[in-house]
Short mmCIF file of C-alpha atoms in Angstrom, two decimals:
data_model
loop_
_atom_site.label_atom_id
_atom_site.label_comp_id
_atom_site.label_asym_id
_atom_site.label_seq_id
_atom_site.Cartn_x
_atom_site.Cartn_y
_atom_site.Cartn_z
CA UNK A 96 0.00 0.08 0.05
CA UNK A 97 1.37 3.48 -0.77
CA UNK A 98 0.01 6.04 1.76
CA UNK A 99 -1.08 9.44 0.40
CA UNK A 100 1.24 11.86 2.37
CA UNK A 101 -0.03 15.34 2.58
CA UNK A 102 2.91 17.84 2.57
CA UNK A 103 3.09 19.85 5.70
CA UNK A 104 1.52 23.02 4.85
CA UNK A 105 -1.89 21.06 3.64
CA UNK A 106 -1.71 18.94 6.80
CA UNK A 107 -1.38 22.06 8.95
CA UNK A 108 -4.30 23.87 7.19
CA UNK A 109 -6.54 20.85 7.88
CA UNK A 110 -5.62 20.63 11.31
CA UNK A 111 -6.32 24.47 11.46
CA UNK A 112 -9.73 23.66 10.30
CA UNK A 113 -10.26 21.04 12.69
CA UNK A 114 -9.27 23.27 15.74
CA UNK A 115 -11.75 26.12 14.32
CA UNK A 116 -14.52 23.59 14.24
CA UNK A 117 -13.77 22.59 17.78
CA UNK A 118 -14.11 26.03 19.01
CA UNK A 119 -10.53 27.35 18.71
CA UNK A 120 -11.86 29.45 15.91
CA UNK A 121 -14.81 30.68 17.87
CA UNK A 122 -17.57 27.98 17.26
CA UNK A 123 -20.73 28.21 19.33
CA UNK A 124 -20.71 26.55 22.66
CA UNK A 125 -24.19 25.10 21.77
CA UNK A 126 -22.56 22.92 19.05
CA UNK A 127 -20.61 20.85 21.57
CA UNK A 128 -24.18 20.08 23.30
CA UNK A 129 -25.37 19.24 19.62
CA UNK A 130 -22.41 17.10 19.02
CA UNK A 131 -23.06 14.95 21.97
CA UNK A 132 -26.77 14.57 20.89
CA UNK A 133 -25.71 13.61 17.42
CA UNK A 134 -23.34 10.92 18.64
CA UNK A 135 -26.22 9.57 21.08
CA UNK A 136 -28.66 9.71 18.28
CA UNK A 137 -26.75 7.82 15.66
CA UNK A 138 -25.23 5.38 18.41
CA UNK A 139 -21.70 5.95 17.46
CA UNK A 140 -18.78 4.41 19.11
CA UNK A 141 -16.45 7.04 19.75
CA UNK A 142 -13.42 4.65 20.55
CA UNK A 143 -13.86 3.30 16.97
CA UNK A 144 -14.46 6.75 15.61
CA UNK A 145 -11.09 7.87 17.16
CA UNK A 146 -9.13 4.97 15.72
CA UNK A 147 -10.32 5.04 12.26
CA UNK A 148 -11.57 8.53 11.67
CA UNK A 149 -9.69 10.83 14.02
CA UNK A 150 -11.50 13.81 15.11
CA UNK A 151 -15.37 14.28 14.96
CA UNK A 152 -16.57 17.66 14.96
CA UNK A 153 -19.82 19.74 14.55
CA UNK A 154 -19.46 23.22 13.42
CA UNK A 155 -20.52 25.62 10.57
CA UNK A 156 -19.26 25.32 7.16
CA UNK A 157 -20.12 26.57 3.53
CA UNK A 158 -20.32 23.95 0.77
CA UNK A 159 -19.57 24.58 -2.91
CA UNK A 160 -21.36 22.79 -5.88
CA UNK A 161 -19.78 19.79 -7.53
CA UNK A 162 -16.92 18.86 -7.23
CA UNK A 163 -17.95 19.63 -3.59
CA UNK A 164 -15.68 21.24 -1.24
CA UNK A 165 -16.38 22.95 1.98
CA UNK A 166 -14.72 25.51 4.17
CA UNK A 167 -15.37 26.60 7.91
CA UNK A 168 -17.77 29.57 7.95
CA UNK A 169 -19.35 30.82 11.29
CA UNK A 170 -22.43 32.00 9.14
CA UNK A 171 -22.67 28.68 7.32
CA UNK A 172 -24.87 25.68 8.01
CA UNK A 173 -24.25 23.11 10.75
CA UNK A 174 -22.34 20.23 9.56
CA UNK A 175 -20.31 17.05 10.82
CA UNK A 176 -16.71 16.62 9.90
CA UNK A 177 -14.34 13.86 10.13
CA UNK A 178 -10.75 13.26 9.15
CA UNK A 179 -9.67 10.98 6.28
CA UNK A 180 -6.93 8.97 7.21
CA UNK A 181 -4.31 6.71 5.66
CA UNK A 182 -3.37 3.81 8.13
CA UNK A 183 -0.30 1.77 7.73
CA UNK A 184 1.48 -0.42 10.23
CA UNK A 185 -0.17 1.38 12.99
CA UNK A 186 0.99 4.84 11.63
CA UNK A 187 -1.77 7.51 10.41
CA UNK A 188 -1.50 10.34 8.10
CA UNK A 189 -4.23 12.89 7.76
CA UNK A 190 -5.09 13.23 4.13
CA UNK A 191 -8.28 15.34 4.00
CA UNK A 192 -11.43 16.06 5.75
CA UNK A 193 -14.85 15.05 5.03
CA UNK A 194 -17.98 17.00 6.06
CA UNK A 195 -21.84 17.05 5.53
CA UNK A 196 -24.72 18.77 6.61
CA UNK A 197 -26.24 17.59 9.76
CA UNK A 198 -29.58 16.96 8.19
CA UNK A 199 -28.31 15.68 4.47
CA UNK A 200 -25.68 13.03 5.30
CA UNK A 201 -25.66 12.10 1.43
CA UNK A 202 -24.38 15.50 0.42
CA UNK A 203 -20.92 15.10 1.81
CA UNK A 204 -17.78 17.04 0.51
CA UNK A 205 -13.99 17.24 1.22
CA UNK A 206 -11.87 19.95 1.99
CA UNK A 207 -8.78 19.76 -0.22
CA UNK A 208 -10.01 16.98 -2.73
CA UNK A 209 -7.04 14.67 -1.75
CA UNK A 210 -9.02 11.65 -0.42
CA UNK A 211 -10.63 9.01 -2.56
CA UNK A 212 -11.92 6.75 0.15
CA UNK A 213 -12.69 6.67 3.69
CA UNK A 214 -11.34 3.53 5.23
CA UNK A 215 -8.95 3.20 2.37
CA UNK A 216 -6.45 0.99 4.37
CA UNK A 217 -9.13 -1.74 4.51
CA UNK A 218 -8.94 -2.18 0.66
CA UNK A 219 -5.65 -4.24 0.65
CA UNK A 220 -5.68 -5.52 4.14
CA UNK A 221 -6.05 -9.29 4.21
CA UNK A 222 -8.06 -9.14 7.46
CA UNK A 223 -10.68 -7.07 5.85
CA UNK A 224 -11.58 -10.38 3.82
CA UNK A 225 -10.92 -13.11 6.60
CA UNK A 226 -13.04 -15.95 6.04
CA UNK A 227 -14.39 -14.88 2.72
CA UNK A 228 -16.28 -12.09 3.88
CA UNK A 229 -16.59 -9.09 1.54
CA UNK A 230 -15.48 -5.51 2.10
CA UNK A 231 -18.59 -3.27 2.96
CA UNK A 232 -18.95 -0.18 0.73
CA UNK A 233 -21.10 2.49 2.30
CA UNK A 234 -22.91 5.22 0.40
CA UNK A 235 -22.22 7.78 2.95
CA UNK A 236 -19.71 8.65 5.72
CA UNK A 237 -22.39 8.66 8.28
CA UNK A 238 -23.27 4.98 7.31
CA UNK A 239 -19.47 4.03 7.70
CA UNK A 240 -19.35 5.67 11.14
CA UNK A 241 -22.59 3.85 12.24
CA UNK A 242 -20.95 0.47 11.14
CA UNK A 243 -17.87 1.30 13.41
CA UNK A 244 -15.98 2.50 10.48
CA UNK A 245 -15.85 -0.92 8.87
CA UNK A 246 -15.65 -0.90 5.14
CA UNK A 247 -14.99 2.03 2.93
CA UNK A 248 -16.89 5.33 1.47
CA UNK A 249 -16.15 6.61 -1.99
CA UNK A 250 -15.22 10.08 -1.86
CA UNK A 251 -13.89 10.64 -5.37
CA UNK A 252 -15.55 8.77 -8.09
CA UNK A 253 -12.81 9.54 -10.43
CA UNK A 254 -9.99 7.87 -8.48
CA UNK A 255 -11.66 5.42 -6.13
CA UNK A 256 -12.82 2.89 -8.77
CA UNK A 257 -9.32 1.74 -9.67
CA UNK A 258 -8.33 1.46 -5.99
CA UNK A 259 -11.56 -0.52 -5.22
CA UNK A 260 -10.93 -2.84 -8.32
CA UNK A 261 -7.72 -3.89 -6.70
CA UNK A 262 -9.33 -5.12 -3.47
CA UNK A 263 -8.18 -8.45 -2.28
CA UNK A 264 -11.76 -9.88 -2.23
CA UNK A 265 -15.29 -9.17 -2.89
CA UNK A 266 -17.33 -6.09 -2.36
CA UNK A 267 -20.64 -5.70 -0.64
CA UNK A 268 -22.84 -2.80 -1.81
CA UNK A 269 -25.82 -1.34 -0.03
CA UNK A 270 -28.35 -2.66 -2.64
CA UNK A 271 -28.59 -3.53 -6.40
CA UNK A 272 -28.58 0.16 -7.36
CA UNK A 273 -25.58 0.83 -5.50
CA UNK A 274 -23.94 -2.37 -6.69
CA UNK A 275 -24.46 -0.96 -10.38
CA UNK A 276 -22.79 2.35 -9.49
CA UNK A 277 -19.96 0.66 -8.07
CA UNK A 278 -19.48 -1.70 -11.18
CA UNK A 279 -19.65 1.54 -13.31
CA UNK A 280 -16.87 3.06 -11.43
CA UNK A 281 -14.61 0.24 -11.78
CA UNK A 282 -15.36 -0.46 -15.35
CA UNK A 283 -16.92 -3.15 -17.45
CA UNK A 284 -13.87 -5.43 -16.98
CA UNK A 285 -14.44 -5.94 -13.20
CA UNK A 286 -16.37 -9.26 -12.57
CA UNK A 287 -20.08 -8.42 -11.58
CA UNK A 288 -19.95 -11.63 -9.31
CA UNK A 289 -17.43 -9.87 -7.16
CA UNK A 290 -19.95 -7.30 -6.21
CA UNK A 291 -22.35 -8.75 -3.61
CA UNK A 292 -25.61 -7.32 -2.20
CA UNK A 293 -27.54 -8.19 0.99
CA UNK A 294 -30.42 -10.65 0.32
CA UNK A 295 -32.67 -8.48 2.20
CA UNK A 296 -31.95 -5.72 -0.38
CA UNK A 297 -33.10 -7.95 -3.21
CA UNK A 298 -36.33 -8.98 -1.42
CA UNK A 299 -37.20 -5.37 -0.98
CA UNK A 300 -36.49 -4.85 -4.43
CA UNK A 301 -38.84 -7.46 -5.58
CA UNK A 302 -41.71 -6.60 -3.15
#
């Protein structure tokens, strides 16, 4: 695995953005209460979040149109932000930040456009496929957090396809429509039988 090492200036800028969201930049104290409520409502395991997603912050950001980016803005909308990390041999590198409006988790964006996947280290980690199990691919970062950061999330469709295609085992999409999206990302040469879907999603689609 080749870790994406951000240069020091970018890493420092991303770190400053986290600090701003945590209150150093003047975030409202009420947002800390809302963060606790968010964690409780979504039943997030903060130990796993800290291990695989680094910081979890609730603050105000402004989002741009696709390709979506965001920046800290005291007058912006309330959003969740987590770190996008590369993890290798126990070492972690901050690559980017990922954020989404609290009430619209599917509208996520990155701060610098440097990360292609959340949970990227799991793609080529044999432990992810132990016993023949597939790698979970979540549609949203929130779904990934709810799952204890197990699996991956596509952040950049232009670059993530090739990396997912190199996975050491099969992939598990959320449903048939999601499986088709993933196959499109990875190209027609990628075997369709390597993208699995939960049986429950097939039954729902047939109902």
